[in-house]
Tab-separated table of C-alpha atoms in Angstrom:
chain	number	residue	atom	x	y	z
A	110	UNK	CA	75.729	-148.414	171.346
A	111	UNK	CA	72.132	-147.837	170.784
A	112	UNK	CA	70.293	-151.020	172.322
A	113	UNK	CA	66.851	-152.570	171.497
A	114	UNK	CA	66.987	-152.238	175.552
A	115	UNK	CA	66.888	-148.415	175.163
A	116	UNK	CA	63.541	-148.045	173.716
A	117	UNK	CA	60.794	-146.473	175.719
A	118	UNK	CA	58.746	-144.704	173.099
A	119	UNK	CA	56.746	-146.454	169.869
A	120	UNK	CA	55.919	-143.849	167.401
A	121	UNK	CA	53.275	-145.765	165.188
A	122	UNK	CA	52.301	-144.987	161.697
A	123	UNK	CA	49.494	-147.551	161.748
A	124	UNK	CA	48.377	-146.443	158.110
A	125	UNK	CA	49.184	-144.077	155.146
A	126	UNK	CA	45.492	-143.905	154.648
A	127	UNK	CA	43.413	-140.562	155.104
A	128	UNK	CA	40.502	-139.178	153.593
A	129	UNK	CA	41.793	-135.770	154.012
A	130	UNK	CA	44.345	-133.973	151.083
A	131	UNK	CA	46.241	-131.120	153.414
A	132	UNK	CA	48.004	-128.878	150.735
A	133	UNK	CA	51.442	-129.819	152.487
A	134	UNK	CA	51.240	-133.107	153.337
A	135	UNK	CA	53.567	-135.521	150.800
A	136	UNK	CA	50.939	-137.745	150.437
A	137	UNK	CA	49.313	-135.712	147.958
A	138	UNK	CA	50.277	-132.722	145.198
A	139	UNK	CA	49.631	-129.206	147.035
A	140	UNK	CA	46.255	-130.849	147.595
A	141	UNK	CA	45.629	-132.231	144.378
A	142	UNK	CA	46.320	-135.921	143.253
A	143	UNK	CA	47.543	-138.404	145.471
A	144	UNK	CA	51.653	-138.676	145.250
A	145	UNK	CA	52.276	-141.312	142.600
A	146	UNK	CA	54.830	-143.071	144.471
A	147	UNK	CA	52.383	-143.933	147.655
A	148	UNK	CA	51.458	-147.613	147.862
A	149	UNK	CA	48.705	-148.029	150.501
A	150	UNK	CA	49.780	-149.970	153.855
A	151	UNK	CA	48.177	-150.530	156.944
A	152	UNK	CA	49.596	-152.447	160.200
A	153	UNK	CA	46.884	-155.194	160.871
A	154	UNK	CA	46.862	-156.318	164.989
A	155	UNK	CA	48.602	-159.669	163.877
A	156	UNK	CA	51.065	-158.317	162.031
A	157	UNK	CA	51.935	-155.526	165.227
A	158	UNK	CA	51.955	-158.740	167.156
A	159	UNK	CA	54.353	-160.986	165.118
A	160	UNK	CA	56.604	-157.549	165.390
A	161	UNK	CA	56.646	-156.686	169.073
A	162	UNK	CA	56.775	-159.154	171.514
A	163	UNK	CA	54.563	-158.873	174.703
A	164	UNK	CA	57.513	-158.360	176.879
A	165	UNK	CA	58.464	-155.195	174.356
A	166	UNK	CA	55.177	-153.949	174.873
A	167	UNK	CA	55.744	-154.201	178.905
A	168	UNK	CA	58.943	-152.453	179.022
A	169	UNK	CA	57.731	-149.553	177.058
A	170	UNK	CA	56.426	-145.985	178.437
A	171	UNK	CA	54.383	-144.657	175.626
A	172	UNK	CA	52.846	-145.899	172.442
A	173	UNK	CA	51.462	-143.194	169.915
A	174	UNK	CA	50.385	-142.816	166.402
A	175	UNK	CA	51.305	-140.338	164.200
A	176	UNK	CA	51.999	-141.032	160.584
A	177	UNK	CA	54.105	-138.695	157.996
A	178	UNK	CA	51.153	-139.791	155.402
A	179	UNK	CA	48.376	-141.324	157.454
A	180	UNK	CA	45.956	-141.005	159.873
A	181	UNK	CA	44.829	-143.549	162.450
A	182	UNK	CA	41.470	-143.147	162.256
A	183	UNK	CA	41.329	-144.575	158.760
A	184	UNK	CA	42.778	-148.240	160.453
A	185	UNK	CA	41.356	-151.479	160.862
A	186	UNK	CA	43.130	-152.490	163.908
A	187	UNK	CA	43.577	-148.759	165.426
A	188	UNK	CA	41.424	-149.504	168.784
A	189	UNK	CA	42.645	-153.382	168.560
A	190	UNK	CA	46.284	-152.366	168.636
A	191	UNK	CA	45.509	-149.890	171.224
A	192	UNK	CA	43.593	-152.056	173.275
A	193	UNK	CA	46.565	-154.923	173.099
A	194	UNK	CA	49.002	-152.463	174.324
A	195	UNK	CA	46.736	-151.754	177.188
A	196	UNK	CA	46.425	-155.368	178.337
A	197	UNK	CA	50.065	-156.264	178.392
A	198	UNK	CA	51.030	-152.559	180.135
A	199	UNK	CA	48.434	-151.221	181.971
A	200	UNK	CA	50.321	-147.854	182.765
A	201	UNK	CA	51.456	-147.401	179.319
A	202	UNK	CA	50.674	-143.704	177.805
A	203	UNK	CA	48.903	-144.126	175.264
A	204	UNK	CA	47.912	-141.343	171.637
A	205	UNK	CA	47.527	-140.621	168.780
A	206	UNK	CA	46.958	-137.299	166.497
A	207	UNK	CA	44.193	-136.842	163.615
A	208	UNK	CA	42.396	-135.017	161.843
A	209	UNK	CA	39.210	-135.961	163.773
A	210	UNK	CA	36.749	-136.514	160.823
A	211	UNK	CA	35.563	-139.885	160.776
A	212	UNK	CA	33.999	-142.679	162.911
A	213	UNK	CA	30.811	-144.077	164.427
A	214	UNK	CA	30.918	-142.321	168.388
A	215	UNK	CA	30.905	-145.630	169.559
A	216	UNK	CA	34.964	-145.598	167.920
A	217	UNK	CA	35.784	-142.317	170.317
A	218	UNK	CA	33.781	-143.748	173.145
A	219	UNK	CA	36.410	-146.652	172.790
A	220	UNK	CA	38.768	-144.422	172.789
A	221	UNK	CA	38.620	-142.892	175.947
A	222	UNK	CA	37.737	-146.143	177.482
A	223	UNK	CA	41.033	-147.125	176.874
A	224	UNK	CA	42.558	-143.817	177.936
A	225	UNK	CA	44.166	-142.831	174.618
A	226	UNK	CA	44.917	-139.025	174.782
A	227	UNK	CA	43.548	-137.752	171.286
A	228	UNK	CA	45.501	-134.747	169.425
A	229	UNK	CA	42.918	-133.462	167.160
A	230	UNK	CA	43.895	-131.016	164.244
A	231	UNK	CA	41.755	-128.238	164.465
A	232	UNK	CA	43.147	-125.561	162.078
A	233	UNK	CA	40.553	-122.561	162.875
A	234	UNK	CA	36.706	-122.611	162.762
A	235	UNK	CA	34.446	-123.949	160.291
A	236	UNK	CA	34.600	-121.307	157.469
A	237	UNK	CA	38.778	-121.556	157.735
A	238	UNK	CA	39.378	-125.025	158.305
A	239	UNK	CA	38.521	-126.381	155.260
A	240	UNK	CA	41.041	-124.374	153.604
A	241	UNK	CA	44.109	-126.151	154.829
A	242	UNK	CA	42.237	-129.604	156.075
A	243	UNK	CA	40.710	-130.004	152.719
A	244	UNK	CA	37.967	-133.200	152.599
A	245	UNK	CA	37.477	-132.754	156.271
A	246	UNK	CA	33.995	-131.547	157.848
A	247	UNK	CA	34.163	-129.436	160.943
A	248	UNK	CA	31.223	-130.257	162.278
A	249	UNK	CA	32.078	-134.110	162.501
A	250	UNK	CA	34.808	-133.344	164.400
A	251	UNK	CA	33.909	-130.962	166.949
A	252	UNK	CA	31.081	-133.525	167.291
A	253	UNK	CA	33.276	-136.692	167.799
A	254	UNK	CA	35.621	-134.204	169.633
A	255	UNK	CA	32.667	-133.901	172.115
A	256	UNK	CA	31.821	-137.609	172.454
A	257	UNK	CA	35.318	-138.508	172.979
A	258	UNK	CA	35.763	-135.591	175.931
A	259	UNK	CA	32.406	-136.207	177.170
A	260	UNK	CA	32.895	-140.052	177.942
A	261	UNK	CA	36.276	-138.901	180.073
A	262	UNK	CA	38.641	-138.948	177.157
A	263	UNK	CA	41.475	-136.420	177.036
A	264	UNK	CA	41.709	-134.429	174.057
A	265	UNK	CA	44.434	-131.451	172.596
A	266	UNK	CA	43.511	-129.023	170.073
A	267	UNK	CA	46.023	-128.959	167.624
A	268	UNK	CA	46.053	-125.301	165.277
A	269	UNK	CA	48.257	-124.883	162.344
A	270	UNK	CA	48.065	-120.727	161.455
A	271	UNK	CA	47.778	-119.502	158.625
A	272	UNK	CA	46.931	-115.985	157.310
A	273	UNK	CA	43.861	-116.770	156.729
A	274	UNK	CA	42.802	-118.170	160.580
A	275	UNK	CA	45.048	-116.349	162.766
A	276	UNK	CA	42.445	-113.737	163.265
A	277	UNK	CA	40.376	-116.860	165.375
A	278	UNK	CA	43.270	-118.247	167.348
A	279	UNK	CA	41.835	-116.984	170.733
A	280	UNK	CA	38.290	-117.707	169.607
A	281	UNK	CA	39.695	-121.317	169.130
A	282	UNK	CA	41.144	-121.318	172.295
A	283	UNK	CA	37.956	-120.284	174.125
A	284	UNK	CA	35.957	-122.507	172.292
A	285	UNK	CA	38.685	-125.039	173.363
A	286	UNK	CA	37.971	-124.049	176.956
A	287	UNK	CA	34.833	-124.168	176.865
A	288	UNK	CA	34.671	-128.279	175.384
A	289	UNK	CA	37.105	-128.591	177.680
A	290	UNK	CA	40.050	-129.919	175.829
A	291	UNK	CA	42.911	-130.441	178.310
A	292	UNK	CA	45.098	-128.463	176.371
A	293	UNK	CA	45.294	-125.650	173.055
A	294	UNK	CA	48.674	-125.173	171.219
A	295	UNK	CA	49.148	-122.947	168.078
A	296	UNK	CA	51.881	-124.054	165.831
A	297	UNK	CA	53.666	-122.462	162.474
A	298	UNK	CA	54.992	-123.660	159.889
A	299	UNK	CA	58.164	-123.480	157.903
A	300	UNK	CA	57.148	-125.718	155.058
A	301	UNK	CA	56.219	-122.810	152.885
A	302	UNK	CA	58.731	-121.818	149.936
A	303	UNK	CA	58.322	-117.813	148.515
A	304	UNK	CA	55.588	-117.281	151.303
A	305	UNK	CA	52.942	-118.950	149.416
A	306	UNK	CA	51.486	-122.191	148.148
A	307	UNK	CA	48.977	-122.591	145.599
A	308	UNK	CA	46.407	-124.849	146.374
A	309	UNK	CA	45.731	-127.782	143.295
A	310	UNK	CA	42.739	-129.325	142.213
A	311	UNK	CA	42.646	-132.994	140.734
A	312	UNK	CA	43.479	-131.300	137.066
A	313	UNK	CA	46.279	-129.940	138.555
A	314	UNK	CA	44.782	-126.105	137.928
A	315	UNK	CA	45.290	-123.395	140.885
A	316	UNK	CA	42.430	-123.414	143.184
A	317	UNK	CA	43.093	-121.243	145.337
A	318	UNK	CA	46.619	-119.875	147.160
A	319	UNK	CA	47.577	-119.909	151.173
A	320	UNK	CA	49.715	-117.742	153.112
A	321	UNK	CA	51.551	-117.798	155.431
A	322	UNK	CA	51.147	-116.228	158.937
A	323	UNK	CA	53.522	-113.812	160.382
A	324	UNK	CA	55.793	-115.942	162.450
A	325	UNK	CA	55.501	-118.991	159.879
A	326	UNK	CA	57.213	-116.230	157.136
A	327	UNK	CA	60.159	-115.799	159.929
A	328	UNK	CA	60.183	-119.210	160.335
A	329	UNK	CA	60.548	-120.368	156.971
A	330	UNK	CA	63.308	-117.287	156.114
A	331	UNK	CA	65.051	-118.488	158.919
A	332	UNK	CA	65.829	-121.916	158.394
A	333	UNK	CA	66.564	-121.774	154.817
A	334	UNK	CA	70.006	-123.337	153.588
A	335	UNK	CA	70.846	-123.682	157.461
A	336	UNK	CA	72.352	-126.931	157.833
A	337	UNK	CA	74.585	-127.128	161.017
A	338	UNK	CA	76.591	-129.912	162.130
A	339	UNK	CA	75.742	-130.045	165.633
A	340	UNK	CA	72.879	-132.541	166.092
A	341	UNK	CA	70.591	-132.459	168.689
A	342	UNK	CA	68.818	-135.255	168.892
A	343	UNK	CA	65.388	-135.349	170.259
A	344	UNK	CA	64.538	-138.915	170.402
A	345	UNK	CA	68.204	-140.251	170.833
A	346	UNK	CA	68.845	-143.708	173.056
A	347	UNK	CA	64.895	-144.032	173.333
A	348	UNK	CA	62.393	-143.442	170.499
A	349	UNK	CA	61.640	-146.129	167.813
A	350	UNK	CA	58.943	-145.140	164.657
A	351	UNK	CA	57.570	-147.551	162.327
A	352	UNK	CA	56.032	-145.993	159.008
A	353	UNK	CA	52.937	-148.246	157.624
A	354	UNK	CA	55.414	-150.151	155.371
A	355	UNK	CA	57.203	-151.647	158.653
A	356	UNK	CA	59.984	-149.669	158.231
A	357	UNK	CA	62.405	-148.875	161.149
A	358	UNK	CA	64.267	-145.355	162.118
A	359	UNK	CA	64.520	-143.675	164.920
A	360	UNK	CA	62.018	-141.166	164.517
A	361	UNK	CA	59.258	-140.047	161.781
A	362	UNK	CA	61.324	-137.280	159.914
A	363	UNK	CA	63.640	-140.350	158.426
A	364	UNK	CA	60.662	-142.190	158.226
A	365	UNK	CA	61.362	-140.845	154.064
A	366	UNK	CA	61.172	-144.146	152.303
A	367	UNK	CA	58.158	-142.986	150.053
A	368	UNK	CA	59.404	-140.166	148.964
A	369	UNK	CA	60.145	-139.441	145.262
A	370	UNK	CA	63.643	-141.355	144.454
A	371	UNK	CA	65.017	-137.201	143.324
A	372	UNK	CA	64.062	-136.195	146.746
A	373	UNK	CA	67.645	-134.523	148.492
A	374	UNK	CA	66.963	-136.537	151.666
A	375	UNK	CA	66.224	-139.753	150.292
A	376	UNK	CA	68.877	-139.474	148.579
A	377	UNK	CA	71.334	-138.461	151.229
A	378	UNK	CA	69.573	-141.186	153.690
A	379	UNK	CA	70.504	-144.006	150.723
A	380	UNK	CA	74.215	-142.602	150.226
A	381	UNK	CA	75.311	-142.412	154.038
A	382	UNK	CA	72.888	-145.205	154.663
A	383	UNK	CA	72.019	-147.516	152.681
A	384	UNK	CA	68.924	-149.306	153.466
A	385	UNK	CA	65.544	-148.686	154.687
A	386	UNK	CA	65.421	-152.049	157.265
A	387	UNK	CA	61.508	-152.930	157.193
A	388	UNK	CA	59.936	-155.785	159.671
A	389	UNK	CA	58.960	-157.256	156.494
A	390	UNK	CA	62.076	-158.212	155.983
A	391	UNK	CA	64.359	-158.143	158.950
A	392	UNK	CA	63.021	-158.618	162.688
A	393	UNK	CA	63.449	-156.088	164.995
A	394	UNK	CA	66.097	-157.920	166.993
A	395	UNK	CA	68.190	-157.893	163.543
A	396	UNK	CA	67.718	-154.542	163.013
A	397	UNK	CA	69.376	-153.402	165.580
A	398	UNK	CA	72.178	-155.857	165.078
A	399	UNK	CA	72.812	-154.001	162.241
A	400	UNK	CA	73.621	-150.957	164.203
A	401	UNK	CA	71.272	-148.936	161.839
A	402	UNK	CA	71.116	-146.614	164.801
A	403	UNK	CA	74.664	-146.264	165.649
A	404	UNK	CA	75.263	-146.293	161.922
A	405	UNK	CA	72.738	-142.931	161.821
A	406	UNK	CA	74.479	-141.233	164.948
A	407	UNK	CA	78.094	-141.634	163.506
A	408	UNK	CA	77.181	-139.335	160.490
A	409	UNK	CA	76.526	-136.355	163.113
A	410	UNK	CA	80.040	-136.086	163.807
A	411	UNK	CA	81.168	-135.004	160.357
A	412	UNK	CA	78.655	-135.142	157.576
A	413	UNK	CA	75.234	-135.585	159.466
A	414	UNK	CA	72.171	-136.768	157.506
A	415	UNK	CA	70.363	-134.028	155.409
A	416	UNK	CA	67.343	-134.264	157.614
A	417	UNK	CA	68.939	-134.848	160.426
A	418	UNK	CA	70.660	-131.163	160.359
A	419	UNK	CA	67.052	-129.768	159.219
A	420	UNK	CA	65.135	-131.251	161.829
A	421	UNK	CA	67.715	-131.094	165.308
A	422	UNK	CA	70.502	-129.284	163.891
A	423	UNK	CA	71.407	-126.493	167.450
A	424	UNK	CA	69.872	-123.314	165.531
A	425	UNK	CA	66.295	-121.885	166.867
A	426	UNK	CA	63.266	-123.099	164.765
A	427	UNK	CA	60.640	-121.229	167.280
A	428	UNK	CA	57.586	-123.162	167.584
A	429	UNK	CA	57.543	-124.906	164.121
A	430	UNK	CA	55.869	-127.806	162.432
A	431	UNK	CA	57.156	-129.242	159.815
């Protein structure tokens, strides 16, 4: 039985917010309008309080934010939150990814004060960057990127590739180096269909198109219609994520409850489901007297969830990102 006991990871999406519009990302149309069935949320300190009691907050290992929609730089409450978690477990590891673009440098000195290891999304250098993290500005982030490294924090360069950047991977990686980031990892992706997406503006006309890179095209053949039955679940018996709308799953890919009603896994997820349990409604305690989580794991044995399959089904993805 999966037990409120068993948690040792928070995966926080503190907000749905972001001023960027990444062609892939579900919060917007290939890049274009925002998606129509978004309501904006953020988690305000209180509110993270009234959820998670201070003896939660002890017992945990690692707190991190990563939204499906949002990034944490766009919070209120981002360095509050942090900075509560801090107090009540001085040991806890503590992140959170973003797309690095935004903020006085007295927010990333803050940051690193408070040890939060910072994954920033760096997709190439500044002519190629804008192309996938569109409303972003290169410069700002290799400048707050600096700040944040230079007053001791500990930063990751995160690189989607692309066609179009994977000529500069090792250039990234030296410059990487050389800012000293603690870390550089490359990542594909599978989340393009027919090897190609065209990128919208706000009419909704073709801007321009993206490709993908070599291994993302293997990727994405690969894993097409594969749905396999054995699960293997990476956060089982210890993960817990909270989308911006309080609700509860055990990890950010069923974190799906503002997606489009037609959409194949929301629609599995309500079928074998039932329920998206928020905090707004339901405290955490009740949550999992509902067995959500057990009720989740059962469906692997037979007829697992849709996304479940696509995300930890026992086939190899390589290195993807989905």
């Amino acid at each position: 039985m999966y037990s409120i006991n068993d948690i040792e990871v928070l995966h926080l999406e503190i907000t749905n917010k972001c001023q960027a519009s990444c062609p892939m990302c579900a919060r917007n149309l290939q890049g274009g309008v925002d998606n129509p069935f978004m309501n904006l949320s953020e988690i305000k300190l209180e509110q993270f309080k009234s959820w998670f009691s201070v003896d939660f907050i002890k017992r945990l290992a690692k707190v991190y934010m990563c939204g499906n929609l949002g990034d944490p730089i766009l919070a209120k409450d981002t360095i509050d939150i942090f900075r509560y978690c801090r107090e009540h477990n001085p040991d806890i590891w503590l992140s959170m990814n973003t797309n690095g673009s935004a903020r006085t440098s007295e927010f990333w000195k803050e940051l690193a004060n408070l040890r939060v290891t910072v994954r920033f999304g760096i997709d190439g250098l500044e002519d190629t960057h804008k192309l996938y993290r569109r409303n972003t500005v290169w410069n700002n982030i290799i400048n707050n990127a600096k700040t944040f490294i230079d007053n001791g924090g500990e930063a990751i360069w995160d690189m989607l590739i692309f066609e179009h950047n994977q000529h500069q991977v090792e250039e990234c990686r030296e410059l990487s180096n050389t800012m000293k980031f603690i870390d550089f990892v490359p990542k594909h992706t599978s989340r393009f269909k027919e090897n190609k997406l065209d990128v919208l503006d706000v009419q909704g006309k073709v801007e321009y198109t993206l490709y993908p890179s070599v291994k993302s095209k293997e990727i994405s053949n690969r894993v097409i219609n594969i749905l396999p039955s054995d699960i293997n679940c990476k956060v089982k018996h210890g993960s817990l994520y909270i989308t911006s709308n309080g609700v509860v799953t055990p990890c950010c890919w069923l974190g799906i409850d503002e997606l489009p009603m037609i959409n194949p896994s929301r629609i599995d997820y309500m079928n074998k489901i039932g329920e998206f349990y928020s905090l707004h409604k339901y405290s955490l305690e009740e949550i999992f007297a509902s067995k959500l989580f057990d009720r989740i794991s059962d469906t692997w044995i037979d007829n697992p969830l849709l996304e479940c399959s696509k995300q930890c089904g026992s086939y190899d993805k390589f290195n993807s990102q989905f």
